[in-house]
């Protein structure tokens, strides 16, 4: 089974319904032997979100704490079906890592065609890295079309451990998505979506799911530090600051 080296979806107390600090997240990563972590609090469209200043002010955080690389990130909420998100381009350019996710309070569900169109627009956005927890049953989409576009663009689909905790109805979809990623050669990231420090760096159910579809380790972006570093370097080229 692959070993995950970076947790790229973690919420701090800056998202009101989460319970850990940046320091606790980094210390948990260090204790569990992870090499990198992304702080990804919710963009401003959700009621529990931090002020906009939270996002670009991540520049005051150290780039590295001991052996753990600290990435400045966000989980932006999708606002419409044209690929609009709740952080503007200037703000996204200050970040190392951006997840785009559908959340009911930020965008009422549309048709599967609507969700597919939104995901395709986001895949084409050079400032978005990964589509978050797309297994949600509230936001069905054309998995084959989206995963194929994701593979062609070198973007990532997320396998979200939080889904096993808070949205178990998504699990059959997650399996279908993982299998489509395997067939189309798309990258996945395995993320905790931790809202408390005990969940940081815990990936078991997502790894079991990937194992069940025979997913190749070399297409898991955060299963190898060099692979992740190369992606981040190429991304800097895409999104110059
Ligand atoms: Zn989310
Ligand atoms: Zn999240």
Tab-separated table of C-alpha atoms and ligand atoms in Angstrom:
chain	number	residue	atom	x	y	z
A	1	UNK	CA	0.000	0.000	0.000
A	2	UNK	CA	1.383	3.459	-0.891
A	3	UNK	CA	2.547	5.800	1.848
A	4	UNK	CA	1.163	9.331	1.660
A	5	UNK	CA	3.850	11.976	2.272
A	6	UNK	CA	1.732	15.159	2.353
A	7	UNK	CA	-1.717	16.056	3.659
A	8	UNK	CA	-3.061	18.631	1.202
A	9	UNK	CA	-6.482	19.411	2.728
A	10	UNK	CA	-6.575	20.556	6.368
A	11	UNK	CA	-8.814	23.082	8.141
A	12	UNK	CA	-7.688	25.224	11.062
A	13	UNK	CA	-9.703	27.131	13.659
A	14	UNK	CA	-9.912	29.885	11.032
A	15	UNK	CA	-12.831	27.827	9.653
A	16	UNK	CA	-15.149	28.076	12.664
A	17	UNK	CA	-16.313	24.483	12.647
A	18	UNK	CA	-12.737	23.135	12.788
A	19	UNK	CA	-10.711	22.730	15.954
A	20	UNK	CA	-6.976	22.803	15.292
A	21	UNK	CA	-4.271	25.410	14.875
A	22	UNK	CA	-1.606	25.565	12.174
A	23	UNK	CA	0.940	24.625	14.841
A	24	UNK	CA	-1.029	21.539	15.902
A	25	UNK	CA	-1.438	20.456	12.280
A	26	UNK	CA	2.268	20.834	11.528
A	27	UNK	CA	3.281	19.055	14.738
A	28	UNK	CA	0.896	16.203	13.943
A	29	UNK	CA	2.396	15.907	10.459
A	30	UNK	CA	5.911	15.837	11.920
A	31	UNK	CA	4.920	13.170	14.447
A	32	UNK	CA	3.392	11.034	11.662
A	33	UNK	CA	6.423	11.449	9.385
A	34	UNK	CA	4.745	13.558	6.687
A	35	UNK	CA	6.953	15.861	4.605
A	36	UNK	CA	4.414	18.541	3.621
A	37	UNK	CA	1.018	19.922	4.524
A	38	UNK	CA	-1.358	22.436	2.952
A	39	UNK	CA	-3.517	24.720	5.090
A	40	UNK	CA	-6.822	24.889	3.204
A	41	UNK	CA	-9.479	26.856	5.013
A	42	UNK	CA	-12.804	27.632	3.362
A	43	UNK	CA	-13.123	30.570	1.005
A	44	UNK	CA	-15.418	33.418	2.108
A	45	UNK	CA	-18.720	32.130	0.653
A	46	UNK	CA	-19.329	29.683	3.526
A	47	UNK	CA	-20.710	30.922	6.855
A	48	UNK	CA	-17.785	29.484	8.843
A	49	UNK	CA	-15.099	31.172	6.743
A	50	UNK	CA	-12.228	33.389	7.816
A	51	UNK	CA	-11.901	36.980	6.628
A	52	UNK	CA	-10.339	37.365	3.196
A	53	UNK	CA	-7.131	38.622	4.815
A	54	UNK	CA	-6.563	35.116	6.192
A	55	UNK	CA	-5.611	33.853	2.733
A	56	UNK	CA	-2.887	36.201	1.510
A	57	UNK	CA	-1.613	36.754	5.052
A	58	UNK	CA	-0.407	33.146	5.041
A	59	UNK	CA	2.788	34.752	3.722
A	60	UNK	CA	3.757	35.342	7.356
A	61	UNK	CA	3.869	31.586	7.978
A	62	UNK	CA	7.221	29.817	7.692
A	63	UNK	CA	7.795	27.919	4.454
A	64	UNK	CA	9.098	24.986	6.460
A	65	UNK	CA	8.873	23.894	10.073
A	66	UNK	CA	11.571	21.319	10.805
A	67	UNK	CA	11.100	18.594	8.204
A	68	UNK	CA	7.573	19.681	7.190
A	69	UNK	CA	7.010	21.952	4.203
A	70	UNK	CA	4.075	24.276	4.807
A	71	UNK	CA	1.951	25.125	1.758
A	72	UNK	CA	-0.328	28.159	1.663
A	73	UNK	CA	-3.685	27.010	0.423
A	74	UNK	CA	-7.444	27.347	0.341
A	75	UNK	CA	-10.514	25.259	-0.268
A	76	UNK	CA	-12.419	27.634	-2.528
A	77	UNK	CA	-16.161	27.159	-2.905
A	78	UNK	CA	-17.585	26.906	-6.406
A	79	UNK	CA	-20.152	29.676	-6.905
A	80	UNK	CA	-21.682	28.949	-10.306
A	81	UNK	CA	-21.535	26.595	-13.283
A	82	UNK	CA	-19.042	28.699	-15.248
A	83	UNK	CA	-16.166	27.906	-12.888
A	84	UNK	CA	-16.494	30.943	-10.620
A	85	UNK	CA	-15.038	30.525	-7.113
A	86	UNK	CA	-15.117	32.664	-3.982
A	87	UNK	CA	-11.483	33.809	-4.114
A	88	UNK	CA	-10.474	36.186	-6.883
A	89	UNK	CA	-7.512	35.769	-9.179
A	90	UNK	CA	-5.292	38.120	-7.192
A	91	UNK	CA	-5.894	36.131	-4.026
A	92	UNK	CA	-5.465	32.753	-5.744
A	93	UNK	CA	-2.089	33.896	-7.077
A	94	UNK	CA	-0.810	34.244	-3.497
A	95	UNK	CA	-1.472	30.525	-2.849
A	96	UNK	CA	0.595	27.396	-3.451
A	97	UNK	CA	-2.350	25.025	-3.560
A	98	UNK	CA	-6.041	25.531	-4.322
A	99	UNK	CA	-8.852	23.020	-3.995
A	100	UNK	CA	-12.203	23.889	-5.604
A	101	UNK	CA	-15.254	22.195	-4.084
A	102	UNK	CA	-19.025	22.313	-4.329
A	103	UNK	CA	-20.659	23.180	-0.979
A	104	UNK	CA	-24.451	23.528	-0.751
A	105	UNK	CA	-24.440	26.881	1.124
A	106	UNK	CA	-22.310	28.475	-1.620
A	107	UNK	CA	-24.037	27.024	-4.686
A	108	UNK	CA	-27.423	25.336	-4.967
A	109	UNK	CA	-27.183	22.070	-6.917
A	110	UNK	CA	-28.034	22.197	-10.621
A	111	UNK	CA	-28.187	19.447	-13.208
A	112	UNK	CA	-25.377	16.942	-13.842
A	113	UNK	CA	-24.614	18.942	-17.001
A	114	UNK	CA	-24.233	22.101	-14.887
A	115	UNK	CA	-21.795	20.428	-12.487
A	116	UNK	CA	-19.825	18.925	-15.375
A	117	UNK	CA	-19.534	22.368	-16.999
A	118	UNK	CA	-18.295	23.883	-13.726
A	119	UNK	CA	-15.667	21.173	-13.245
A	120	UNK	CA	-14.443	21.496	-16.849
A	121	UNK	CA	-14.060	25.277	-16.396
A	122	UNK	CA	-12.150	24.756	-13.154
A	123	UNK	CA	-9.831	22.186	-14.722
A	124	UNK	CA	-9.007	24.832	-17.339
A	125	UNK	CA	-8.218	27.420	-14.627
A	126	UNK	CA	-4.426	27.448	-14.098
A	127	UNK	CA	-4.914	28.609	-10.495
A	128	UNK	CA	-6.963	25.554	-9.445
A	129	UNK	CA	-5.103	22.329	-8.633
A	130	UNK	CA	-7.677	19.828	-7.490
A	131	UNK	CA	-11.421	19.182	-7.505
A	132	UNK	CA	-12.427	18.486	-3.908
A	133	UNK	CA	-14.692	15.659	-2.642
A	134	UNK	CA	-16.470	15.245	-6.005
A	135	UNK	CA	-18.227	12.087	-4.809
A	136	UNK	CA	-20.942	14.176	-3.068
A	137	UNK	CA	-24.318	12.802	-4.123
A	138	UNK	CA	-25.807	16.343	-4.184
A	139	UNK	CA	-23.570	17.298	-7.121
A	140	UNK	CA	-23.552	14.445	-9.671
A	141	UNK	CA	-21.580	14.950	-12.882
A	142	UNK	CA	-20.317	13.128	-15.957
A	143	UNK	CA	-17.387	11.331	-14.332
A	144	UNK	CA	-15.870	10.041	-17.589
A	145	UNK	CA	-15.809	13.492	-19.219
A	146	UNK	CA	-14.424	15.292	-16.173
A	147	UNK	CA	-11.794	12.696	-15.291
A	148	UNK	CA	-10.604	12.543	-18.910
A	149	UNK	CA	-10.237	16.354	-18.987
A	150	UNK	CA	-8.463	16.240	-15.639
A	151	UNK	CA	-5.977	13.661	-16.947
A	152	UNK	CA	-5.309	15.702	-20.093
A	153	UNK	CA	-4.713	18.889	-18.084
A	154	UNK	CA	-2.532	17.204	-15.443
A	155	UNK	CA	-4.888	18.329	-12.681
A	156	UNK	CA	-5.940	16.238	-9.687
A	157	UNK	CA	-9.090	14.544	-8.461
A	158	UNK	CA	-9.328	14.247	-4.687
A	159	UNK	CA	-9.946	11.046	-2.759
A	160	UNK	CA	-11.229	12.604	0.460
A	161	UNK	CA	-10.969	10.682	3.723
A	162	UNK	CA	-13.461	13.092	5.320
A	163	UNK	CA	-16.119	11.644	3.012
A	164	UNK	CA	-15.849	8.344	4.892
A	165	UNK	CA	-16.593	10.241	8.130
A	166	UNK	CA	-19.226	12.803	7.124
A	167	UNK	CA	-20.715	11.831	3.761
A	168	UNK	CA	-20.723	8.011	3.527
A	169	UNK	CA	-23.321	8.142	0.738
A	170	UNK	CA	-20.463	9.422	-1.440
A	171	UNK	CA	-18.348	6.282	-1.105
A	172	UNK	CA	-19.760	4.310	-4.077
A	173	UNK	CA	-19.188	7.433	-6.208
A	174	UNK	CA	-15.636	7.768	-4.852
A	175	UNK	CA	-14.937	4.213	-5.972
A	176	UNK	CA	-16.316	4.939	-9.462
A	177	UNK	CA	-14.246	8.125	-9.672
A	178	UNK	CA	-11.072	6.337	-8.527
A	179	UNK	CA	-11.639	3.646	-11.142
A	180	UNK	CA	-12.185	6.283	-13.860
A	181	UNK	CA	-8.939	8.002	-12.770
A	182	UNK	CA	-7.123	4.665	-13.098
A	183	UNK	CA	-8.522	4.047	-16.592
A	184	UNK	CA	-7.829	7.586	-17.851
A	185	UNK	CA	-4.453	7.954	-16.112
A	186	UNK	CA	-5.579	10.955	-14.030
A	187	UNK	CA	-3.701	12.086	-10.948
A	188	UNK	CA	-5.364	11.754	-7.575
A	189	UNK	CA	-4.500	13.292	-4.225
A	190	UNK	CA	-5.408	11.500	-1.012
A	191	UNK	CA	-6.432	14.068	1.612
A	192	UNK	CA	-7.662	13.884	5.190
A	193	UNK	CA	-9.897	17.006	5.021
A	194	UNK	CA	-9.098	17.135	8.736
A	195	UNK	CA	-11.195	19.452	10.920
A	196	UNK	CA	-9.423	18.280	14.115
A	197	UNK	CA	-5.742	17.470	14.503
A	198	UNK	CA	-6.372	13.799	15.302
A	199	UNK	CA	-7.545	13.326	11.687
A	200	UNK	CA	-4.489	14.972	10.107
A	201	UNK	CA	-2.402	12.417	8.226
A	202	UNK	CA	-5.009	9.640	8.540
A	203	UNK	CA	-5.607	8.146	5.092
A	204	UNK	CA	-6.557	4.497	5.710
A	205	UNK	CA	-10.043	4.234	4.143
A	206	UNK	CA	-9.035	6.191	1.012
A	207	UNK	CA	-5.981	3.989	0.510
A	208	UNK	CA	-8.119	0.873	0.926
A	209	UNK	CA	-10.516	2.247	-1.697
A	210	UNK	CA	-7.674	2.931	-4.160
A	211	UNK	CA	-6.299	-0.534	-3.473
A	212	UNK	CA	-9.714	-2.061	-4.241
A	213	UNK	CA	-9.650	-0.616	-7.783
A	214	UNK	CA	-5.971	-1.470	-8.362
A	215	UNK	CA	-4.943	2.186	-8.502
A	216	UNK	CA	-1.275	2.692	-9.453
A	217	UNK	CA	0.908	4.355	-6.792
A	218	UNK	CA	2.672	6.501	-9.411
A	219	UNK	CA	-0.558	8.399	-10.165
A	220	UNK	CA	-1.062	9.433	-6.525
A	221	UNK	CA	0.468	12.915	-6.480
A	222	UNK	CA	1.119	12.995	-2.757
A	223	UNK	CA	2.563	9.494	-2.423
A	224	UNK	CA	6.029	10.733	-3.378
A	225	UNK	CA	7.688	13.971	-2.310
A	226	UNK	CA	9.700	14.419	-5.531
A	227	UNK	CA	6.521	13.952	-7.574
A	228	UNK	CA	4.716	16.567	-5.503
A	229	UNK	CA	7.674	18.989	-5.627
A	230	UNK	CA	7.839	18.653	-9.426
A	231	UNK	CA	4.113	19.378	-9.682
A	232	UNK	CA	4.433	22.466	-7.467
A	233	UNK	CA	7.402	23.716	-9.471
A	234	UNK	CA	5.509	23.328	-12.756
A	235	UNK	CA	2.514	25.020	-11.165
A	236	UNK	CA	4.642	28.053	-10.287
A	237	UNK	CA	5.363	28.268	-14.001
A	238	UNK	CA	1.621	28.212	-14.720
A	239	UNK	CA	0.749	30.808	-12.145
A	240	UNK	CA	3.586	33.328	-11.834
A	241	UNK	CA	3.451	35.580	-8.796
B	1	LIG	ZN1	-15.309	20.883	1.391
B	2	LIG	ZN1	-12.541	20.737	3.508
